[in-house]
Amino acid sequence: MEQTFIMIKPDGVQRGLVGEIISRFEKKGFILKGLRMVGVERSFAEKHYEDLSSKPFFTGLVEYIISGPVVAMVWEGKGVVATGRKIIGATNPAASEPGTIRGDFAVEIGRNVIHGSDAVESAKKEIALWFPDGVVDWQSSLHS
Ligand SMILES: Nc1ncnc2c1ncn2[C@@H]1O[C@H](COP(=O)(O)OP(=O)(O)OP(=O)(O)O)[C@@H](O)[C@H]1O
């Protein structure tokens, strides 16, 4: 079954949005397979965002991600990568629709509360990076 990597960024944790965000994914019908609160090392943040290393905002982005704990999660379900991105909303909160997480809770692109994998392949890579020991192998009773 398809899985995605979701991270509540330091601003989402500091603003007390962890429960709200987990609730939105749970109520949609996706299944939580992994959950860790992490204080991210600089080198690890650089690795996670290595595709953006040439961007002018890269240093600020890394400083943001290491500024406080994040909540790293693996969610599973049919089409969870693309649907997860819809639940999250557009990268720039100015363009995120109301009803999305960024549309409801963010204003600044540099403080946009949450990350979600943008493709099935990047989800696999990110899950392997953040959950090197694997995730919890359990089956929801809703599955069948
Ligand atoms: N112009 C910018 N200024 C500041 N920060 C930015 C800018 N563009 C992107 N970012 C930050 O970098 C992150 C990664 O950018 P990317 O283009 O991969 O968007 P995304 O895939 O929607 O976001 P994420 O990977 O966090 O889910 C954004 O979520 C945002 O926090």
mmCIF file of C-alpha atoms and ligand atoms in Angstrom:
data_model
loop_
_atom_site.group_PDB
_atom_site.id
_atom_site.type_symbol
_atom_site.label_atom_id
_atom_site.label_comp_id
_atom_site.label_asym_id
_atom_site.label_seq_id
_atom_site.Cartn_x
_atom_site.Cartn_y
_atom_site.Cartn_z
ATOM 1 C CA MET A 1 0.000 0.000 0.000
ATOM 2 C CA GLU A 2 1.191 3.520 -0.803
ATOM 3 C CA GLN A 3 2.920 5.483 1.943
ATOM 4 C CA THR A 4 3.978 9.114 2.329
ATOM 5 C CA PHE A 5 6.322 11.006 4.614
ATOM 6 C CA ILE A 6 4.747 13.912 6.499
ATOM 7 C CA MET A 7 6.690 16.251 8.791
ATOM 8 C CA ILE A 8 5.165 18.857 11.095
ATOM 9 C CA LYS A 9 7.773 21.615 10.969
ATOM 10 C CA PRO A 10 9.006 23.504 14.083
ATOM 11 C CA ASP A 11 6.381 26.273 13.723
ATOM 12 C CA GLY A 12 3.594 23.678 13.605
ATOM 13 C CA VAL A 13 4.899 22.066 16.803
ATOM 14 C CA GLN A 14 5.401 25.430 18.588
ATOM 15 C CA ARG A 15 1.899 26.581 17.644
ATOM 16 C CA GLY A 16 0.257 23.447 19.030
ATOM 17 C CA LEU A 17 -0.942 22.138 15.672
ATOM 18 C CA VAL A 18 0.273 18.545 16.069
ATOM 19 C CA GLY A 19 -3.099 17.163 17.181
ATOM 20 C CA GLU A 20 -5.028 19.121 14.537
ATOM 21 C CA ILE A 21 -2.776 17.870 11.740
ATOM 22 C CA ILE A 22 -2.825 14.236 12.867
ATOM 23 C CA SER A 23 -6.600 14.492 13.189
ATOM 24 C CA ARG A 24 -7.027 15.680 9.589
ATOM 25 C CA PHE A 25 -5.088 12.710 8.199
ATOM 26 C CA GLU A 26 -6.850 10.264 10.529
ATOM 27 C CA LYS A 27 -10.340 11.560 9.777
ATOM 28 C CA LYS A 28 -9.660 11.373 6.043
ATOM 29 C CA GLY A 29 -9.101 7.639 6.495
ATOM 30 C CA PHE A 30 -5.333 7.348 6.228
ATOM 31 C CA ILE A 31 -3.480 5.035 8.583
ATOM 32 C CA LEU A 32 -0.605 6.137 10.834
ATOM 33 C CA LYS A 33 2.344 3.778 10.410
ATOM 34 C CA GLY A 34 5.214 5.728 11.961
ATOM 35 C CA LEU A 35 5.604 8.653 14.385
ATOM 36 C CA ARG A 36 8.726 10.259 15.880
ATOM 37 C CA MET A 37 9.445 13.632 17.480
ATOM 38 C CA VAL A 38 12.943 14.681 16.439
ATOM 39 C CA GLY A 39 15.388 17.497 17.113
ATOM 40 C CA VAL A 40 16.976 17.648 13.672
ATOM 41 C CA GLU A 41 20.752 17.978 13.204
ATOM 42 C CA ARG A 42 21.954 20.506 10.637
ATOM 43 C CA SER A 43 23.566 17.843 8.414
ATOM 44 C CA PHE A 44 20.367 15.789 8.468
ATOM 45 C CA ALA A 45 18.228 18.793 7.463
ATOM 46 C CA GLU A 46 20.686 19.497 4.625
ATOM 47 C CA LYS A 47 20.345 15.883 3.484
ATOM 48 C CA HIS A 48 16.519 15.982 3.595
ATOM 49 C CA TYR A 49 16.455 19.159 1.495
ATOM 50 C CA GLU A 50 19.521 18.346 -0.684
ATOM 51 C CA ASP A 51 17.503 18.862 -3.912
ATOM 52 C CA LEU A 52 17.065 22.527 -2.887
ATOM 53 C CA SER A 53 20.720 23.155 -1.980
ATOM 54 C CA SER A 54 21.237 25.617 -4.845
ATOM 55 C CA LYS A 55 18.215 27.752 -3.887
ATOM 56 C CA PRO A 56 18.816 31.164 -2.302
ATOM 57 C CA PHE A 57 16.515 30.276 0.624
ATOM 58 C CA PHE A 58 18.346 26.986 1.407
ATOM 59 C CA THR A 59 20.344 28.269 4.418
ATOM 60 C CA GLY A 60 17.254 29.902 5.925
ATOM 61 C CA LEU A 61 15.237 26.744 5.295
ATOM 62 C CA VAL A 62 17.797 24.609 7.131
ATOM 63 C CA GLU A 63 17.910 27.109 10.053
ATOM 64 C CA TYR A 64 14.101 26.920 10.224
ATOM 65 C CA ILE A 65 13.996 23.114 10.291
ATOM 66 C CA ILE A 66 16.641 22.865 13.045
ATOM 67 C CA SER A 67 15.090 25.676 15.136
ATOM 68 C CA GLY A 68 12.984 23.269 17.235
ATOM 69 C CA PRO A 69 11.597 19.753 17.264
ATOM 70 C CA VAL A 70 9.640 18.378 14.332
ATOM 71 C CA VAL A 71 7.142 15.520 14.214
ATOM 72 C CA ALA A 72 7.990 12.969 11.526
ATOM 73 C CA MET A 73 5.265 10.589 10.373
ATOM 74 C CA VAL A 74 4.491 7.887 7.856
ATOM 75 C CA TRP A 75 0.892 7.737 6.636
ATOM 76 C CA GLU A 76 -0.517 4.956 4.483
ATOM 77 C CA GLY A 77 -3.511 4.597 2.175
ATOM 78 C CA LYS A 78 -4.755 4.666 -1.406
ATOM 79 C CA GLY A 79 -3.282 7.690 -3.199
ATOM 80 C CA VAL A 80 -1.896 9.080 0.062
ATOM 81 C CA VAL A 81 1.002 10.957 -1.605
ATOM 82 C CA ALA A 82 -1.157 13.100 -3.919
ATOM 83 C CA THR A 83 -4.098 13.371 -1.514
ATOM 84 C CA GLY A 84 -1.717 14.245 1.316
ATOM 85 C CA ARG A 85 -0.393 17.156 -0.788
ATOM 86 C CA LYS A 86 -4.005 18.308 -1.312
ATOM 87 C CA ILE A 87 -4.706 18.169 2.434
ATOM 88 C CA ILE A 88 -1.524 20.216 3.008
ATOM 89 C CA GLY A 89 -2.196 22.835 0.299
ATOM 90 C CA ALA A 90 0.068 24.875 -1.983
ATOM 91 C CA THR A 91 3.677 25.539 -0.870
ATOM 92 C CA ASN A 92 3.066 29.295 -0.622
ATOM 93 C CA PRO A 93 0.291 29.842 1.936
ATOM 94 C CA ALA A 94 -0.801 32.920 -0.054
ATOM 95 C CA ALA A 95 -1.974 30.451 -2.716
ATOM 96 C CA SER A 96 -3.212 27.661 -0.408
ATOM 97 C CA GLU A 97 -6.968 27.172 -0.469
ATOM 98 C CA PRO A 98 -8.939 27.599 2.753
ATOM 99 C CA GLY A 99 -9.647 24.130 4.127
ATOM 100 C CA THR A 100 -6.073 23.006 3.519
ATOM 101 C CA ILE A 101 -3.604 22.952 6.416
ATOM 102 C CA ARG A 102 -1.461 25.759 4.997
ATOM 103 C CA GLY A 103 -4.553 27.641 3.820
ATOM 104 C CA ASP A 104 -5.986 27.557 7.328
ATOM 105 C CA PHE A 105 -2.854 27.980 9.451
ATOM 106 C CA ALA A 106 -0.050 29.726 7.541
ATOM 107 C CA VAL A 107 0.825 33.065 5.945
ATOM 108 C CA GLU A 108 4.560 32.885 5.148
ATOM 109 C CA ILE A 109 6.184 30.494 2.655
ATOM 110 C CA GLY A 110 9.160 30.302 5.012
ATOM 111 C CA ARG A 111 6.902 29.187 7.911
ATOM 112 C CA ASN A 112 4.456 26.864 6.198
ATOM 113 C CA VAL A 113 3.868 24.405 9.067
ATOM 114 C CA ILE A 114 4.177 21.065 7.293
ATOM 115 C CA HIS A 115 6.051 19.025 4.684
ATOM 116 C CA GLY A 116 4.672 16.194 2.567
ATOM 117 C CA SER A 117 6.447 14.035 -0.022
ATOM 118 C CA ASP A 118 5.791 15.180 -3.580
ATOM 119 C CA ALA A 119 5.916 11.750 -5.300
ATOM 120 C CA VAL A 120 5.842 8.047 -4.461
ATOM 121 C CA GLU A 121 9.588 7.722 -5.185
ATOM 122 C CA SER A 122 10.554 10.677 -2.973
ATOM 123 C CA ALA A 123 8.269 9.300 -0.239
ATOM 124 C CA LYS A 124 10.226 6.023 -0.284
ATOM 125 C CA LYS A 125 13.516 7.923 -0.071
ATOM 126 C CA GLU A 126 12.320 10.187 2.749
ATOM 127 C CA ILE A 127 10.792 7.305 4.764
ATOM 128 C CA ALA A 128 14.106 5.407 4.506
ATOM 129 C CA LEU A 129 15.988 8.536 5.666
ATOM 130 C CA TRP A 130 13.724 9.363 8.622
ATOM 131 C CA PHE A 131 12.767 5.810 9.652
ATOM 132 C CA PRO A 132 15.948 3.761 9.018
ATOM 133 C CA ASP A 133 14.683 0.960 11.293
ATOM 134 C CA GLY A 134 11.403 0.730 9.381
ATOM 135 C CA VAL A 135 7.887 1.565 10.519
ATOM 136 C CA VAL A 136 5.300 -0.269 12.580
ATOM 137 C CA ASP A 137 3.866 -3.248 10.739
ATOM 138 C CA TRP A 138 0.183 -3.260 11.696
ATOM 139 C CA GLN A 139 -3.082 -3.622 9.814
ATOM 140 C CA SER A 140 -6.041 -1.370 10.571
ATOM 141 C CA SER A 141 -9.301 -3.213 11.245
ATOM 142 C CA LEU A 142 -10.855 -0.819 8.688
ATOM 143 C CA HIS A 143 -8.618 -2.267 5.955
ATOM 144 C CA SER A 144 -10.822 -5.128 4.787
HETATM 145 N N1 LIG B 1 10.867 31.297 -1.811
HETATM 146 C C1 LIG B 1 11.002 30.669 -0.653
HETATM 147 N N2 LIG B 1 11.390 31.337 0.462
HETATM 148 C C2 LIG B 1 11.531 30.706 1.646
HETATM 149 N N3 LIG B 1 11.305 29.399 1.835
HETATM 150 C C3 LIG B 1 10.895 28.699 0.767
HETATM 151 C C4 LIG B 1 10.722 29.273 -0.524
HETATM 152 N N4 LIG B 1 10.319 28.314 -1.400
HETATM 153 C C5 LIG B 1 10.247 27.187 -0.663
HETATM 154 N N5 LIG B 1 10.590 27.412 0.625
HETATM 155 C C6 LIG B 1 10.627 26.450 1.715
HETATM 156 O O1 LIG B 1 11.202 25.241 1.242
HETATM 157 C C7 LIG B 1 10.294 24.174 1.401
HETATM 158 C C8 LIG B 1 10.503 23.188 0.281
HETATM 159 O O2 LIG B 1 10.169 23.802 -0.941
HETATM 160 P P1 LIG B 1 9.536 22.964 -2.118
HETATM 161 O O3 LIG B 1 9.649 23.784 -3.340
HETATM 162 O O4 LIG B 1 10.101 21.585 -2.104
HETATM 163 O O5 LIG B 1 7.990 22.966 -1.721
HETATM 164 P P2 LIG B 1 7.066 21.841 -1.129
HETATM 165 O O6 LIG B 1 7.420 20.522 -1.741
HETATM 166 O O7 LIG B 1 5.629 22.260 -1.203
HETATM 167 O O8 LIG B 1 7.425 21.905 0.379
HETATM 168 P P3 LIG B 1 7.806 20.734 1.346
HETATM 169 O O9 LIG B 1 8.959 19.997 0.666
HETATM 170 O O10 LIG B 1 8.193 21.429 2.625
HETATM 171 O O11 LIG B 1 6.554 19.911 1.449
HETATM 172 C C9 LIG B 1 8.914 24.856 1.426
HETATM 173 O O12 LIG B 1 7.935 24.083 2.069
HETATM 174 C C10 LIG B 1 9.229 26.109 2.188
HETATM 175 O O13 LIG B 1 9.273 25.855 3.603
#
